[in-house]
Tab-separated table of C-alpha atoms and ligand atoms in Angstrom:
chain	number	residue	atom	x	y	z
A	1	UNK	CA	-25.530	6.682	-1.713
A	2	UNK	CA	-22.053	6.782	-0.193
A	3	UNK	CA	-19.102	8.867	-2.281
A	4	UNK	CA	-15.801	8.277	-1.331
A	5	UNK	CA	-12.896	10.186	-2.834
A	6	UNK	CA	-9.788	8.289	-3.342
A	7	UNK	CA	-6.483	10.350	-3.250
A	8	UNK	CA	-3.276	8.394	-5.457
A	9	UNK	CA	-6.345	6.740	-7.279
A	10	UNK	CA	-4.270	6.628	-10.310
A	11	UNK	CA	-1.885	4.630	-8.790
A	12	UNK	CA	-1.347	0.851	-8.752
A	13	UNK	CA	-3.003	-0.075	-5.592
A	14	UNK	CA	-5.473	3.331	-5.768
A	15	UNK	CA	-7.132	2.128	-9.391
A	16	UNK	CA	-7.511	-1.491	-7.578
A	17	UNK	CA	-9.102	0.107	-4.940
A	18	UNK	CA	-11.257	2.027	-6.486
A	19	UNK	CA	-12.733	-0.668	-8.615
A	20	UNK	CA	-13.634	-2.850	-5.229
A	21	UNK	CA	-15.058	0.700	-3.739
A	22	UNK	CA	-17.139	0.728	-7.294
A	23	UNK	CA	-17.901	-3.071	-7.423
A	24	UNK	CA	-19.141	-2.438	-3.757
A	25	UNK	CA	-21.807	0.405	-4.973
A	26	UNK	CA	-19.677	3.704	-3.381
A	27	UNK	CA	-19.746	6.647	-5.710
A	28	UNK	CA	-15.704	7.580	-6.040
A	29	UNK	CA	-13.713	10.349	-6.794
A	30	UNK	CA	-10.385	10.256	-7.432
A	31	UNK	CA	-7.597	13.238	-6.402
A	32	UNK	CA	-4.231	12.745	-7.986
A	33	UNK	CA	-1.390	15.218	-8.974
A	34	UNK	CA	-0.426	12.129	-11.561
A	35	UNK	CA	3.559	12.586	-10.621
A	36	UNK	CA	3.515	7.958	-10.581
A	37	UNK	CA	0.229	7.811	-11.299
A	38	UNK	CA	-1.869	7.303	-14.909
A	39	UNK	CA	-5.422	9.077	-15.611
A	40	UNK	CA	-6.026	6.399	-17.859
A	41	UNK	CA	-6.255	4.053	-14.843
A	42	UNK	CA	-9.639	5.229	-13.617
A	43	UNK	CA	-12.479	6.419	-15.371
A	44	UNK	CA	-14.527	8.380	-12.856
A	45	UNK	CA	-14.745	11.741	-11.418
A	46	UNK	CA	-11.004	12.890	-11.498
A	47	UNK	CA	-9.394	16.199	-9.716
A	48	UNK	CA	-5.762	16.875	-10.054
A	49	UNK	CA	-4.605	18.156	-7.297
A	50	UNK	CA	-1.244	18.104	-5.581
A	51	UNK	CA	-2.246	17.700	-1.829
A	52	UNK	CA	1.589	19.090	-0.201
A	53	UNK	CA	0.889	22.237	-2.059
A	54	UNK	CA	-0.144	24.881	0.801
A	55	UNK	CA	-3.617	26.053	-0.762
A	56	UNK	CA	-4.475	21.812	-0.819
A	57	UNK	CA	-6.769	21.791	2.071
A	58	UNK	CA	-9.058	24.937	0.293
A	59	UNK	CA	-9.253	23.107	-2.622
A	60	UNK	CA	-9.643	19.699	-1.087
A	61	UNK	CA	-12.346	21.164	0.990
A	62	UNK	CA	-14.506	22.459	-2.059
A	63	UNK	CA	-14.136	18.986	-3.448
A	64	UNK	CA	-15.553	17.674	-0.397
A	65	UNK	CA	-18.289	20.001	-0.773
A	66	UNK	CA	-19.259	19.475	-4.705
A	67	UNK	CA	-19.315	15.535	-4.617
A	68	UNK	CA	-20.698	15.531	-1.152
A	69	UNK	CA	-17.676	13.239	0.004
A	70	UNK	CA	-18.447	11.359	3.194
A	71	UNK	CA	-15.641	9.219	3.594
A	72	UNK	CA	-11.997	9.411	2.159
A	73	UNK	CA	-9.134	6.757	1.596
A	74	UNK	CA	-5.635	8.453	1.163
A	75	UNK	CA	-3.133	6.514	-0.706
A	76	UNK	CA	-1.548	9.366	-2.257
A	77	UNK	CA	2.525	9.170	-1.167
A	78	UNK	CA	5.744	8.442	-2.724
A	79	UNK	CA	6.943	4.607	-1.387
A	80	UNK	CA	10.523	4.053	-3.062
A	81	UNK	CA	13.008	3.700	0.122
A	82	UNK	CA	16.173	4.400	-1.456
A	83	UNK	CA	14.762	7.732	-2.826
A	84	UNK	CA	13.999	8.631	0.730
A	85	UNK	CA	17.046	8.348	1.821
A	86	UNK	CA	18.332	10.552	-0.664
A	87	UNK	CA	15.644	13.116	-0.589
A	88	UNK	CA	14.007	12.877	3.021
A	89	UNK	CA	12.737	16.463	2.501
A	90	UNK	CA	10.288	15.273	-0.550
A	91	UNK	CA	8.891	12.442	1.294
A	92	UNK	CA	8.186	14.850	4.137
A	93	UNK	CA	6.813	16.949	2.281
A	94	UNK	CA	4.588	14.727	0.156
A	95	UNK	CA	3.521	12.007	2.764
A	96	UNK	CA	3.727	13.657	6.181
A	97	UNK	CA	2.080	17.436	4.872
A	98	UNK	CA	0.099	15.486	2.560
A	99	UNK	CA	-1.669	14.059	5.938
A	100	UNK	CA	-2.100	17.058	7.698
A	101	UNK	CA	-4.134	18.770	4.279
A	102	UNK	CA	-5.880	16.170	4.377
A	103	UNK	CA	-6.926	15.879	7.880
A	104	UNK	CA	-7.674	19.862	7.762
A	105	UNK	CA	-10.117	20.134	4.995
A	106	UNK	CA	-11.581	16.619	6.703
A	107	UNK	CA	-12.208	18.343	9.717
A	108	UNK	CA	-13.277	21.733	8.127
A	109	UNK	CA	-15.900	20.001	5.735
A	110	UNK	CA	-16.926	17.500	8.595
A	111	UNK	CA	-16.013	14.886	6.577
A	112	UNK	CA	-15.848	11.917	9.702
A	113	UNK	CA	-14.218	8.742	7.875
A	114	UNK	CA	-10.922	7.952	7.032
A	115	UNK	CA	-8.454	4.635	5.732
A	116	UNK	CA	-5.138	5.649	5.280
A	117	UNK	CA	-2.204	3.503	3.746
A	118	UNK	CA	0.447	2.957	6.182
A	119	UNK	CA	3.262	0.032	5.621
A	120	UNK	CA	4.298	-2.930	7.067
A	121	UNK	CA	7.681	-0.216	7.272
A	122	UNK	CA	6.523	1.204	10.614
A	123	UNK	CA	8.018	-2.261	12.376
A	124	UNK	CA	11.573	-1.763	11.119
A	125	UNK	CA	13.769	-5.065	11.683
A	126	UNK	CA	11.647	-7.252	12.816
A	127	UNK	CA	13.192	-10.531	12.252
A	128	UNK	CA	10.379	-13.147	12.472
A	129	UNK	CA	7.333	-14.376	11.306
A	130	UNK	CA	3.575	-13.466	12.361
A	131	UNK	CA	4.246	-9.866	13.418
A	132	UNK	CA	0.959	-7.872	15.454
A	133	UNK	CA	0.036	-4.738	15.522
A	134	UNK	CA	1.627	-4.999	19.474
A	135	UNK	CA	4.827	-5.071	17.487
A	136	UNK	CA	6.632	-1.384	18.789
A	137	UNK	CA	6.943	0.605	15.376
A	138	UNK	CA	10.785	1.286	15.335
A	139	UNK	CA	10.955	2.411	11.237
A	140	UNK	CA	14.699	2.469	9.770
A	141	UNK	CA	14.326	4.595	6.468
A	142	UNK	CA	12.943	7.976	5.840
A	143	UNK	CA	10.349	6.324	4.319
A	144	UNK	CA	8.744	4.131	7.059
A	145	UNK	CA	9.686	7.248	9.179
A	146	UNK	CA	7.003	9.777	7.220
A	147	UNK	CA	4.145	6.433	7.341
A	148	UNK	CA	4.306	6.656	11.246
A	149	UNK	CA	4.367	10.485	11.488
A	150	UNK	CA	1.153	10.496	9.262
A	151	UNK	CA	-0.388	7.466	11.806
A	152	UNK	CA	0.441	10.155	14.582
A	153	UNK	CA	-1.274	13.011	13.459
A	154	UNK	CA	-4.030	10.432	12.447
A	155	UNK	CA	-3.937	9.367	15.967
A	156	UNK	CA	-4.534	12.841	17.532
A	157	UNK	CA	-7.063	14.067	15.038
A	158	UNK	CA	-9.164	11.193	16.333
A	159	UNK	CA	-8.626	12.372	20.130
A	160	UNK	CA	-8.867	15.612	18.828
A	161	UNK	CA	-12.294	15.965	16.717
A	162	UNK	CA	-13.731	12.646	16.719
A	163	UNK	CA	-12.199	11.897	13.687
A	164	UNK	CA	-12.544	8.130	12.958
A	165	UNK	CA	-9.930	6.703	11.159
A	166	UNK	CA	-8.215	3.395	10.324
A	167	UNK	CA	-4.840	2.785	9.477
A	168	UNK	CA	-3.916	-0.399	7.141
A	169	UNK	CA	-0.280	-1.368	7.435
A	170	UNK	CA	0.551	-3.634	4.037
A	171	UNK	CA	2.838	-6.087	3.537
A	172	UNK	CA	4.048	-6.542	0.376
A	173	UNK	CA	1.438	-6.111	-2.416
A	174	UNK	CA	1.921	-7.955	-6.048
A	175	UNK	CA	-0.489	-9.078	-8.863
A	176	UNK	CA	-2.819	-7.029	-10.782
A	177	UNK	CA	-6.574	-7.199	-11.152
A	178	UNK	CA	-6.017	-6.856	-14.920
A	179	UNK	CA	-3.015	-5.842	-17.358
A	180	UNK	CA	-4.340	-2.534	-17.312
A	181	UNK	CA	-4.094	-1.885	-13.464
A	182	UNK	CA	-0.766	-3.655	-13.328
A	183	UNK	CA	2.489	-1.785	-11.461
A	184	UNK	CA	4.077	-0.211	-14.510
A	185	UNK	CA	6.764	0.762	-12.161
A	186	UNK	CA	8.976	-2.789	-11.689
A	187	UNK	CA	10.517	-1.723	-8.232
A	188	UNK	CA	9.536	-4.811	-6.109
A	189	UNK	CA	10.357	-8.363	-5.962
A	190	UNK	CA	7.714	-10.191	-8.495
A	191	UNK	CA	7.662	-7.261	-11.075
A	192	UNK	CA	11.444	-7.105	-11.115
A	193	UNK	CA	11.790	-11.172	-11.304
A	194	UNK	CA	9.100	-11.320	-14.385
A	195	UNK	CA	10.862	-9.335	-16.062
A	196	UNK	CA	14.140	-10.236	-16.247
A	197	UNK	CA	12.609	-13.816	-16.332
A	198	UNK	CA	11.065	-12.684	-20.033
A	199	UNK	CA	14.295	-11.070	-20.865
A	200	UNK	CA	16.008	-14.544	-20.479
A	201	UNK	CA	18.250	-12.684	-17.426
A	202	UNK	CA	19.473	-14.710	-14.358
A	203	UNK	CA	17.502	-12.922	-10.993
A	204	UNK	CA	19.581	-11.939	-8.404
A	205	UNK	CA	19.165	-13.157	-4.735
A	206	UNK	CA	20.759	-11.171	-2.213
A	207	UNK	CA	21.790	-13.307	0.423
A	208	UNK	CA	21.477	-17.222	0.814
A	209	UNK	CA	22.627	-17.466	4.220
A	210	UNK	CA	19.731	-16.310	5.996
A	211	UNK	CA	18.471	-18.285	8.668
A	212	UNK	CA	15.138	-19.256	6.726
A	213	UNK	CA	14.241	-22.618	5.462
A	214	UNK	CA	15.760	-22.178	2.454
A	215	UNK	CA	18.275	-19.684	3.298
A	216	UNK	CA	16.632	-16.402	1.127
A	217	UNK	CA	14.396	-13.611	2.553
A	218	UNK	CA	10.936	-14.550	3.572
A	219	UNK	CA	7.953	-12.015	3.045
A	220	UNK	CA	4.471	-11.737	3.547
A	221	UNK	CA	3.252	-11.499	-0.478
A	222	UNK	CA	-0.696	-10.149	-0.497
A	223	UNK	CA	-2.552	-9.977	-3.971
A	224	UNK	CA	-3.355	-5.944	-4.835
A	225	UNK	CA	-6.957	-7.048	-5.233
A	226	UNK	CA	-7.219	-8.718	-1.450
A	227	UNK	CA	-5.616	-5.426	-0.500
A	228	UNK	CA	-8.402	-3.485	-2.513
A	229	UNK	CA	-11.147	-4.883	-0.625
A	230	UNK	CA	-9.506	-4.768	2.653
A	231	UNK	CA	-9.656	-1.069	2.097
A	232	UNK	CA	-13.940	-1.752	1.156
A	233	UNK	CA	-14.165	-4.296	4.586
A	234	UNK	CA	-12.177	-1.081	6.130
A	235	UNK	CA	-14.662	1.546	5.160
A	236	UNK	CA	-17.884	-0.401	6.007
A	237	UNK	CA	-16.165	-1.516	9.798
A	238	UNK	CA	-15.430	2.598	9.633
A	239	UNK	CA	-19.088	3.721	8.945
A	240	UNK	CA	-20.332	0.958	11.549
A	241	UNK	CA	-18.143	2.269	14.302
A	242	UNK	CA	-16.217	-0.729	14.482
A	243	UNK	CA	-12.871	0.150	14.072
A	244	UNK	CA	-12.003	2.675	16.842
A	245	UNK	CA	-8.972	3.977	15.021
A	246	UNK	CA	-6.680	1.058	15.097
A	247	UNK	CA	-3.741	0.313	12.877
A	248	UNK	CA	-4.322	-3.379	11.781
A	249	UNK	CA	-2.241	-5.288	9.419
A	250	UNK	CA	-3.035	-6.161	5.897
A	251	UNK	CA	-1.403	-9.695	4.784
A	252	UNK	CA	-2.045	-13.406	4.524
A	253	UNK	CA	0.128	-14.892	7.228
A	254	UNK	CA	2.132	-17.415	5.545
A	255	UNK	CA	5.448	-16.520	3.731
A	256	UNK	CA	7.412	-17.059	0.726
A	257	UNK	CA	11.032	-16.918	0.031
A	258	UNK	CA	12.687	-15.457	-2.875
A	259	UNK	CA	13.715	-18.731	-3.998
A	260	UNK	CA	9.368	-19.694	-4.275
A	261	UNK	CA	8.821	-16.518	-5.535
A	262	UNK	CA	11.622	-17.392	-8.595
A	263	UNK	CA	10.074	-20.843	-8.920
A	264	UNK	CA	6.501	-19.893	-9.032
A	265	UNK	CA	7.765	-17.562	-11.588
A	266	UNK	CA	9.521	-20.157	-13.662
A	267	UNK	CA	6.713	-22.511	-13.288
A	268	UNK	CA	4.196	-20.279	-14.280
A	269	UNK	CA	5.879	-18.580	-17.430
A	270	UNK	CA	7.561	-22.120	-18.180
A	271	UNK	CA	10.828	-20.565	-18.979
A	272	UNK	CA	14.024	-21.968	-17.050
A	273	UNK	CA	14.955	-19.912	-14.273
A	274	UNK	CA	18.722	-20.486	-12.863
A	275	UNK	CA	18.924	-17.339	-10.200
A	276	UNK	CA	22.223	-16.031	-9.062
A	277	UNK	CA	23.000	-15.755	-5.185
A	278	UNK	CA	24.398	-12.050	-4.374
A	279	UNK	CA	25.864	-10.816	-0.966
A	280	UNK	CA	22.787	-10.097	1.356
A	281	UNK	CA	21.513	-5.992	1.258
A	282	UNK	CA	22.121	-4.347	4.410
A	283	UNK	CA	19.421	-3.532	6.897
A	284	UNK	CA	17.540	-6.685	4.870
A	285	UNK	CA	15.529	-8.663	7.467
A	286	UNK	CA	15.588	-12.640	7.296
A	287	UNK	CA	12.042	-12.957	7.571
A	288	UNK	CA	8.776	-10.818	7.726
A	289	UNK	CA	5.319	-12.354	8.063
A	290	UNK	CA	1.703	-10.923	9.532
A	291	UNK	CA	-0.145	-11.699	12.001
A	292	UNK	CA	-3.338	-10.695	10.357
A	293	UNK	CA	-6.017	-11.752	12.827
A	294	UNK	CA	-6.811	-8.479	13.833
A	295	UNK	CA	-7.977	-7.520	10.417
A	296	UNK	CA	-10.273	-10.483	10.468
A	297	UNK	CA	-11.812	-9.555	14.008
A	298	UNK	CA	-12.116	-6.187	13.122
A	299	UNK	CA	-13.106	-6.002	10.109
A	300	UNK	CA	-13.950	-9.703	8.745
A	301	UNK	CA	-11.411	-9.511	5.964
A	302	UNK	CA	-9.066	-12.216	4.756
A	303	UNK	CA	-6.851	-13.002	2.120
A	304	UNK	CA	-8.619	-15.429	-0.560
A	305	UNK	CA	-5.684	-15.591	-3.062
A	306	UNK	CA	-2.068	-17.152	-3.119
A	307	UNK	CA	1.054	-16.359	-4.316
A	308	UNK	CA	0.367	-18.610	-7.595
A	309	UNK	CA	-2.807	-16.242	-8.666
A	310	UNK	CA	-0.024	-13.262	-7.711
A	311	UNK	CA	2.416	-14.618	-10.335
A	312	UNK	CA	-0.389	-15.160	-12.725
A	313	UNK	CA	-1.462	-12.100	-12.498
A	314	UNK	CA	1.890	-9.798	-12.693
A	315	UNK	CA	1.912	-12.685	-15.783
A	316	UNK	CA	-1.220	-13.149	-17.522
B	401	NAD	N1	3.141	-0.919	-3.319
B	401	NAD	C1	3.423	-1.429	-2.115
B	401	NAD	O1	3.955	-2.547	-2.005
B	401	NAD	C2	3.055	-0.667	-0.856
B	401	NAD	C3	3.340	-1.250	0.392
B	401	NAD	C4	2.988	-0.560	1.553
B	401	NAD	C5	2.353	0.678	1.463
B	401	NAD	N2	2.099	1.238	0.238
B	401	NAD	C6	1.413	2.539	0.190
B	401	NAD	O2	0.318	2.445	-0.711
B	401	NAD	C7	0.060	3.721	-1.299
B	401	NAD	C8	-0.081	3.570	-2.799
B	401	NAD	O3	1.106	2.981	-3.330
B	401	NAD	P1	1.222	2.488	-4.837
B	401	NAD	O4	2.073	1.283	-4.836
B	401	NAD	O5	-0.115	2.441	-5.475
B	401	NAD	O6	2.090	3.681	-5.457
B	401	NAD	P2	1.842	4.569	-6.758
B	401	NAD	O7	3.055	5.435	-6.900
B	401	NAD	O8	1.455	3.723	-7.920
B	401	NAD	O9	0.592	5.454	-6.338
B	401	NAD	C9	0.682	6.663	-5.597
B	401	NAD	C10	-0.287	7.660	-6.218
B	401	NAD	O10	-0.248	8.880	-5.452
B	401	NAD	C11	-0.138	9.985	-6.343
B	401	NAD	N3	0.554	11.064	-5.625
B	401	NAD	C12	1.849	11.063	-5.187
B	401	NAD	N4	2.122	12.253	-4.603
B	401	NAD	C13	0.990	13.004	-4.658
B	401	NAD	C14	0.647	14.314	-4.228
B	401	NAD	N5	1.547	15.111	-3.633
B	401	NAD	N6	-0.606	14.762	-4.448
B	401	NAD	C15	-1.536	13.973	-5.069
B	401	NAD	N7	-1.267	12.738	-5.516
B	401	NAD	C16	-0.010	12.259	-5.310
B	401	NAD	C17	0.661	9.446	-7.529
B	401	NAD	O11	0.478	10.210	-8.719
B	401	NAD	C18	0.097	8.030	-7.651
B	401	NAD	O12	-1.051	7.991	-8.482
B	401	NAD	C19	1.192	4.619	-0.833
B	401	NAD	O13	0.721	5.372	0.250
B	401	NAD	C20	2.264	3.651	-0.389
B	401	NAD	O14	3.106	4.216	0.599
B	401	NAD	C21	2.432	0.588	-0.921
């Protein structure tokens, strides 16, 4: 039997993940100081713990030790960008000390495996579609800033101690697996358009100018449960040796605009949606798509779902 502990498991994309680790047959604990997260997300072996506090790595290394852990996936971080600007000092703290307890008590329990949640941040501005991992990282918040520190030391615990790791960059993730696993926090695109959507509000599009097809922002929109078992096809190309501690991109490769997104929205609740065009948000790139073949050499993982079974999900 295989036991992987999941830290931020009581988060949105940690209780998706470990239901695919579950579905999968790993054992799973979860580690979580619950500051965005809910217990009541996950019912399975469940430490709180916040892992930036300085005695972390003791107590992460006992948990190592009691549920035999032999591989871990560390989600645990704080993501909102316009926080991190404010308060770069928390996010350092949280998501680039956060790493380094966590590679510690790995390396101290000789615990060899690890996926780590990086973002599709690392890249910066890039203004174009099917972005590779060749793409320089050149991050422009504090935010993507404390992802690529935590890649680094991820990257030099491998050269140091054989540590083998891989790092998924996402690209932005939407849906739910069920209404009980759904973001309760409505800070991206879909959440925030569903809702106002119900309220009978007009959603706001900053910027119609863009040089896309349709003039609004194209992303790269991957379904939280694709994501979940990119992180399973992740652990088992880990535990085969197949992953050689790359960063590889997690996404489907085609992109929407805001103006689908609002449509597939409207079409799937069937309420009338009549969006209003704002001025465009600085430091807002026109268009940001993956190249995600490397996940599919690597590790043999695709995305099987579309933005339709996104909306229908963030819906349903
Ligand atoms: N949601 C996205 O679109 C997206 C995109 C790219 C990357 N990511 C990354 O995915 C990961 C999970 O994001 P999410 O959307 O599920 O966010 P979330 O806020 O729902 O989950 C984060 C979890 O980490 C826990 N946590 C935070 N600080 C902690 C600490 N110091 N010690 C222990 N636990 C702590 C929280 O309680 C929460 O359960 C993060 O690393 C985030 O940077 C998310």
């Amino acid at each position: 039997m295989t036991v992987t502990l999941v830290t931020g498991g009581a988060g949105y994309i940690g209780a998706h993940v470990v239901r695919a680790l579950q579905a999968a047959g790993d054992d799973v604990v979860v580690v979580d100081d619950l500051s965005t997260g809910f217990r009541d997300r996950v019912d399975v072996p469940f430490v709180r713990l916040d892992l930036a506090d300085a005695g972390a790595p003791d107590a992460l290394a006992a948990v190592f030790a009691e549920y035999a852990v032999d591989t871990v996936v560390h989600l645990a971080a704080l993501k909102d960008v316009g926080e991190s600007v404010a308060e770069p000092e928390r996010y350092y703290r949280v998501n680039v000390l956060g790493v380094v307890h966590v590679l510690d008590a790995m390396r101290r329990a000789g615990v060899p495996d690890l996926v780590f949640s990086s973002s599709a941040a690392v890249y910066g501005e890039v203004d174009r579609d099917g972005v590779d991992e060749q793409q320089p990282c050149a991050p422009i918040n504090p935010y993507g800033r404390t992802k690529l520190v935590g890649e680094w030391a991820i990257e030099d615990a491998t050269r140091a101690w054989g540590l083998r790791a891989v790092r998924l960059r996402y690209f932005n993730v939407a849906g739910a697996g069920d209404v009980t696993l759904r973001d309760r926090i409505a800070a991206n695109l879909i959440p925030i358009v569903v809702e106002q959507v119900r309220r009978g509000a007009a959603p706001r599009i900053f910027g119609g100018d863009h040089p896309t097809a349709d003039g609004t922002c194209v992303r790269d929109y991957v379904h939280v449960e694709d994501l979940a078992e990119a992180h399973v096809a992740a652990v088992g190309a880990l535990r085969s040796g197949r992953t050689a501690g790359a960063a590889v991109n997690i996404g489907t490769g085609s992109g929407a605009s805001v103006r689908d997104v609002v449509d597939v929205v409207g079409a799937v609740t069937g309420r009338p949606v009549r969006p209003v065009v704002d001025a465009p948000r600085a430091g807002d790139p026109a268009a940001m798509v993956a190249d995600p073949g490397l996940a599919h050499r690597l590790m043999g993982w695709r995305a099987r779902r579309d933005l339709i079974d996104i909306v229908r999900s963030a819906v349903d």
